Coordinates of C-alpha atoms in Angstrom, one line a residue:
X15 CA -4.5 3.8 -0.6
X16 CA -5.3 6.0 2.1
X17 CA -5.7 9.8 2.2
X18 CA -6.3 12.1 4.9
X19 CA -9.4 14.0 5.8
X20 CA -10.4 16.3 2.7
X21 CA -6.8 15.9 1.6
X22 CA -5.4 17.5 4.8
X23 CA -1.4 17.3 6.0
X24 CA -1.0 14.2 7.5
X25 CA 2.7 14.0 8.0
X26 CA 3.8 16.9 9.5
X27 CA 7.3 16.4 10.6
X28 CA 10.2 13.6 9.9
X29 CA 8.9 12.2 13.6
X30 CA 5.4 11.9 11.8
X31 CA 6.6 9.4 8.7
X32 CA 8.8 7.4 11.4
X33 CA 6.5 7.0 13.7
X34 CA 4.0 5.5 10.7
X35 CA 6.7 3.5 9.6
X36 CA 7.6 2.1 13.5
X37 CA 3.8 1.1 13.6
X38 CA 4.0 -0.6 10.2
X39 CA 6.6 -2.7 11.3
X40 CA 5.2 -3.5 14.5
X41 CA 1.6 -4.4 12.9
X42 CA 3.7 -6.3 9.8
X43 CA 4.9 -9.2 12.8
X44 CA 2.2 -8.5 14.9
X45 CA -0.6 -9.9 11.8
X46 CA 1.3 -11.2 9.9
X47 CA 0.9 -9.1 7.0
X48 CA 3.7 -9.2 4.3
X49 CA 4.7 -5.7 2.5
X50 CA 6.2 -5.7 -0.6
X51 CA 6.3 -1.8 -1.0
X52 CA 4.8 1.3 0.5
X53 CA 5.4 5.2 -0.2
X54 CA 4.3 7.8 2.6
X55 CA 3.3 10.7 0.8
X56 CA 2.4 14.4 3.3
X57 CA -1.1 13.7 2.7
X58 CA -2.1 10.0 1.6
X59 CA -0.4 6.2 2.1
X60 CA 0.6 3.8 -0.4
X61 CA 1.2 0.4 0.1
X62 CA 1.2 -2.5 -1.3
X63 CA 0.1 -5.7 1.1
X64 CA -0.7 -9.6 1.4
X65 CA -2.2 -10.4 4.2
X66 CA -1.3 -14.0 3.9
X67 CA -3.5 -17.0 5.0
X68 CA -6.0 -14.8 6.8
X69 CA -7.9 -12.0 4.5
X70 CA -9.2 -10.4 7.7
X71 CA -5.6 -9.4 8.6
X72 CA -5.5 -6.2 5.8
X73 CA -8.3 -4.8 7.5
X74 CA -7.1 -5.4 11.1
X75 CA -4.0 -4.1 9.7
X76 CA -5.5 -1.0 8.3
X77 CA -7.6 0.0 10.7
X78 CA -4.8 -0.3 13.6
X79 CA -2.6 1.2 11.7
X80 CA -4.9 4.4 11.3
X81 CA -6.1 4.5 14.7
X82 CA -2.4 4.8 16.1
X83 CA -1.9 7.5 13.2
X84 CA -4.6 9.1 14.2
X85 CA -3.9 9.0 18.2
X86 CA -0.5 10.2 17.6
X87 CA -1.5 13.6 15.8
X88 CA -4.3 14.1 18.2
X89 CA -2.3 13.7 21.0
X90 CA 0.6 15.8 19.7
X91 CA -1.7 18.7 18.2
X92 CA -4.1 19.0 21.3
X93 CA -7.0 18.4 18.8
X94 CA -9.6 15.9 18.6
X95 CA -11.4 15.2 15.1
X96 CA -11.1 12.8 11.8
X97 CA -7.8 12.2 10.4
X98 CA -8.2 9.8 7.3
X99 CA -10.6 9.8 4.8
X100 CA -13.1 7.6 5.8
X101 CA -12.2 3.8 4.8
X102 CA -8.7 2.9 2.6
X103 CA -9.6 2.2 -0.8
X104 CA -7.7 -1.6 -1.9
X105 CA -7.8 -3.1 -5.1
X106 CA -6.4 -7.5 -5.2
X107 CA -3.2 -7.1 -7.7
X108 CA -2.4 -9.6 -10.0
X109 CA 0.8 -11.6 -10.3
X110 CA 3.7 -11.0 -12.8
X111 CA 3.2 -7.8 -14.8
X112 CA 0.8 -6.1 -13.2
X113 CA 1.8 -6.7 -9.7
X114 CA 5.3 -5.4 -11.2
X115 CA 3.5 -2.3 -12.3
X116 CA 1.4 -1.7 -9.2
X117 CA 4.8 -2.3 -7.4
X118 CA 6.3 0.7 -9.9
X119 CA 3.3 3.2 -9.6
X120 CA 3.4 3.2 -5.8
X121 CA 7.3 3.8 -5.5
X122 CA 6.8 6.6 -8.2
X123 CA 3.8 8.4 -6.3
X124 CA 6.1 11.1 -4.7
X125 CA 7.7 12.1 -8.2
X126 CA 4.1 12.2 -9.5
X127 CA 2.8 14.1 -6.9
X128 CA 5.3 17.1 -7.0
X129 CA 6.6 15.5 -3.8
X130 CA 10.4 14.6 -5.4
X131 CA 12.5 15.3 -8.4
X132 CA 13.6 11.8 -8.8
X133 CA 12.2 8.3 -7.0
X134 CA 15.7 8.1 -5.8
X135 CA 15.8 11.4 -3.9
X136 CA 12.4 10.3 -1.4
X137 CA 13.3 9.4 1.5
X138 CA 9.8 8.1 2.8
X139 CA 9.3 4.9 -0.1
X140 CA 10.2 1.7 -0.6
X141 CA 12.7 2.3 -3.3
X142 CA 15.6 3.6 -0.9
X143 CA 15.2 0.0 0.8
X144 CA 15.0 -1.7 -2.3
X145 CA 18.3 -0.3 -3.9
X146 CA 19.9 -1.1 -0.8
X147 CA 20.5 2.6 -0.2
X148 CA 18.7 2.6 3.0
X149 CA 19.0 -0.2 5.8
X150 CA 16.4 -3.3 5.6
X151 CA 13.4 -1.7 7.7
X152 CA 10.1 -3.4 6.9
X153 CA 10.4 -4.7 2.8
X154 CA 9.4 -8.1 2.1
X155 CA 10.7 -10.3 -1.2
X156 CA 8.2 -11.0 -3.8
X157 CA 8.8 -13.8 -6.1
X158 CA 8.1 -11.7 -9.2
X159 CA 10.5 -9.1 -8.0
X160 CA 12.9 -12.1 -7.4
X161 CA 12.8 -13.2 -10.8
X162 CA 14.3 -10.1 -11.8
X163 CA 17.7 -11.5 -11.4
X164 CA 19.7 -14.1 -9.3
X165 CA 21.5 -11.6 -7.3
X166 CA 20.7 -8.2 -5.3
X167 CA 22.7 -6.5 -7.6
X168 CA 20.9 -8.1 -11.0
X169 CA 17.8 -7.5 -9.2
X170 CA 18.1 -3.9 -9.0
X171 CA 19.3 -3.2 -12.3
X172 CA 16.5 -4.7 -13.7
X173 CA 14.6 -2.6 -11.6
X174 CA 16.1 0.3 -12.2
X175 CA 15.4 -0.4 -15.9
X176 CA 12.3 -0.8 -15.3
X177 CA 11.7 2.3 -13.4
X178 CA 13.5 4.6 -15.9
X179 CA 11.2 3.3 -18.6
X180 CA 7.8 4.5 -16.4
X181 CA 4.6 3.9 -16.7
X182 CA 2.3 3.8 -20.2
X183 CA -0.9 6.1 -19.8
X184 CA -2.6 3.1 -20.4
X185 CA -1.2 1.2 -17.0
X186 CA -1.5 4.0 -15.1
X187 CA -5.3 4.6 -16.3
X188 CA -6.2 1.1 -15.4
X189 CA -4.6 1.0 -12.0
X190 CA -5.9 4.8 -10.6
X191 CA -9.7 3.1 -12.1
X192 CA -9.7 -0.1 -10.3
X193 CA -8.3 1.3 -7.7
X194 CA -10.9 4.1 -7.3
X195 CA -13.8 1.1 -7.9
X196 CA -12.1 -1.2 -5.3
X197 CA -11.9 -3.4 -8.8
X198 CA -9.3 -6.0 -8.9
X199 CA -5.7 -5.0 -11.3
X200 CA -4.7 -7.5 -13.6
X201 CA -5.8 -8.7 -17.4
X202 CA -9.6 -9.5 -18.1
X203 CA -9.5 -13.2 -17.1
X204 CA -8.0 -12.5 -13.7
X205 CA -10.4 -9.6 -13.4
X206 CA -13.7 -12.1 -13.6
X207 CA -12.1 -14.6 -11.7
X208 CA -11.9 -11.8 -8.8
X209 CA -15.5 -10.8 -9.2
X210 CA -16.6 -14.8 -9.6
X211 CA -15.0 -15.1 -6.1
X212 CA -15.7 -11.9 -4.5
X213 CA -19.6 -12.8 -5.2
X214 CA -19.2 -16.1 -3.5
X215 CA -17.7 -15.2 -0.5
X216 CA -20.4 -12.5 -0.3
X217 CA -23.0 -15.4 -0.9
X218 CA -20.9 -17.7 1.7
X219 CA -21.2 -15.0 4.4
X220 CA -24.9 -14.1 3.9
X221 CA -26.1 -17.8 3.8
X222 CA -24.1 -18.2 7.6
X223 CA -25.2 -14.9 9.1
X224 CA -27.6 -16.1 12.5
X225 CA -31.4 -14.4 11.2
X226 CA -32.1 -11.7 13.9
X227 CA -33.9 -12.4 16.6
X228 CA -37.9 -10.6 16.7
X229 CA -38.6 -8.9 19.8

């Protein structure tokens, strides 16, 4: 998740969300990065991302993504200055239930933010894709959306099931949290497991950095 700059407009115009999504697209081949659902909001991002083999490619991903955001308003508004909100905030997501409910909350941010009377009726998220009421732009297949049914059709009911059901306070508590810690979103086992290897990688990286050179 990404917001802008003391929760300033970031989309101004329908050029502004297409121009975000174009760059998306681009960056998605470009790096590699798979996207299983996203929803622009006027002020903030969701998305939901694997980077694939390569961890470095979120960031490189993020951060080229926010530079050409950030070019394009400049350049269009004749201003110079911060658009985002310092850094994204990103959470790792869980497989099966939770990634189903992460997948949920971000396709359901417009409705909750008074941007939309119904998921259905956004025109800047994922969900338009995903019904098939929009064409195929820049969605990739998850397995655990996959399993929802062996057809499109199957897939989407299930969905749609899903979606009308919502979110329990207790999902969406747990996901805004982590999300807001940089903490990982799934059950307690996967959530140590995380840590565990978030602490080695830290420890890998600090055991190979070259010592500074004394003048």
């Amino acid at each position: 998740m990404q917001q802008g700059f003391r929760g300033q407009t970031v989309f101004h115009t329908d050029g502004d969300f297409r121009k975000y999504l174009r760059d998306m697209r681009e960056l998605r081949e470009e790096l590699g990065v798979r996207i299983y659902a996203w929803c622009l909001l006027s002020n903030q991002v969701h998305l939901l991302l694997d980077p694939g083999s390569d961890p470095e490619a979120l960031p490189e991903f993020m951060k080229a993504l926010s530079l050409r955001t950030t070019r394009h308003r400049n350049r269009r508004r004749q201003q110079n200055g911060s658009l985002w909100e310092g850094r994204y905030r990103s959470s790792p997501v869980q497989t099966g239930y939770w990634f189903l409910a992460a997948l949920r909350g971000i396709e359901l941010q417009a409705v909750v933010h008074g941007e939309a009377a119904h998921v259905g009726s956004y025109r800047w998220s994922s969900y338009r894709e995903r019904m098939g009421r929009a064409e195929p732009y820049c969605l990739d297949p998850h397995a655990d959306y996959l399993a929802l049914g062996r057809t499109d059709e199957e897939r989407r009911e299930s969905y749609r099931l899903l979606m009308r059901q919502g979110q329990s306070e207790q999902e969406w508590h747990h996901i805004e949290l982590a999300l807001r810690r940089s903490q990982p979103i799934g059950d307690d086992m996967f959530t140590q497991s995380a840590a565990n290897k978030a602490s080695r990688t830290v420890t890998s990286r600090n055991r190979t950095r070259p010592r500074s050179r004394k003048s």
